[in-house]
Amino acid sequence: MNVNTLEKDIKQFVDAIDVRMDAPLADYTYTKVGGKADVLVFPRSYSEIEKIVAYTKENDVPLTILGNASNVIIRDGGLRGVVIILTKMNEVKVEDNKITAQSGAAIIDVSRVALDASLSGLEFACGIPGSIGGALYMNAGAYGGEVKDVLEQIVVITDTGERKVMTSEELELGYRTSVLQNNNYIAVEATFALEKGDQTAIKAKMDELTFLRESKQPLEYPSCGSVFQRPPGHFAGKLIMDAGLQLTRIGGVEVSGKHAGFMVNVDNGTASDYINLIKHVQKTVKEKFDVSLHREVRIIGDSKE
Ligand code: FAD
């Protein structure tokens, strides 16, 4: 793979202003860690994405999709090939009780659109910092609500560059899982079926959830949210706290003293610091309580040589 040829080729499909070479991904991730992308692209249309998918497949070039990068740790060696960030595709439309959003829209913004239109169902999402695409991929959820409850259908671009509609059932949404994790489809659009509600009540619910989030989570530091999934019968944060791991630090990353399920980048941490701290926490919790902690956060990219 020749990176200069790659740049030239990608600029045939996408405006040069939306293409960056050797781009530091730490500028885009919520953890503020991550190496560089060979070619970083911000597409603005479905057809641009389709062309990039077809090109990368034909030329055997690695392709990675990111939304708001709030649930990924990108290793310090970065990502080879093409990285697409979808945040410039962020249109949101309301029609009766339905909202259709492009996958680069922030789910927080979509929940605000729902509030403005007095539509109930997305209150749970008012503080989740991901994009619609990331929320579909993860079946994001909080405070008893999840994407699955309100999703009607999505539009994807398949790994062969074909556009198709998938119903919520076809997405097989489960606890932080969806079928998107097993194929290389790119979600480009989602339609949510909501219910007409009382705007004051919707706002009150969002204010309550925002208060809970701000009082319990270390939002003042870079992080990737809850690092681990909830193990059956337990809470990851409680196990980590009971193991005495809060404030344990490796390099610049530490287990939050405010919420033990979070790891915060307090002092120029690296992806390696995150990964080593995750392993240390998993090992300690296993030894103390015989419980395996499985990651919710995705770890991608190359290690630094
Ligand atoms: P990214 O991190 O960009 O990507 C995550 C994965 O999705 C990657 O594997 C990526 O390849 C894939 N992906 C992204 N977009 C697409 C697409 N369009 N098509 C196909 N694949 C795609 N999560 C919760 O569920 N509930 C919470 O309450 C919550 N609170 C959080 C609080 C904080 C402070 C932080 C930092 C994170 C929190 N998260 C929470 C985690 C995160 O915000 C969610 O998982 C979110 O859904 C991820 O979306 P994203 O756009 O950031 O995805």
XYZ file of C-alpha atoms in Angstrom, residues 7 90 96 109 263 282:
6
model
C -4.114 10.125 -0.923
C -25.344 14.789 10.626
C -44.907 13.099 12.698
C -28.397 16.346 19.497
C -10.589 5.110 33.568
C -9.225 -7.579 34.983
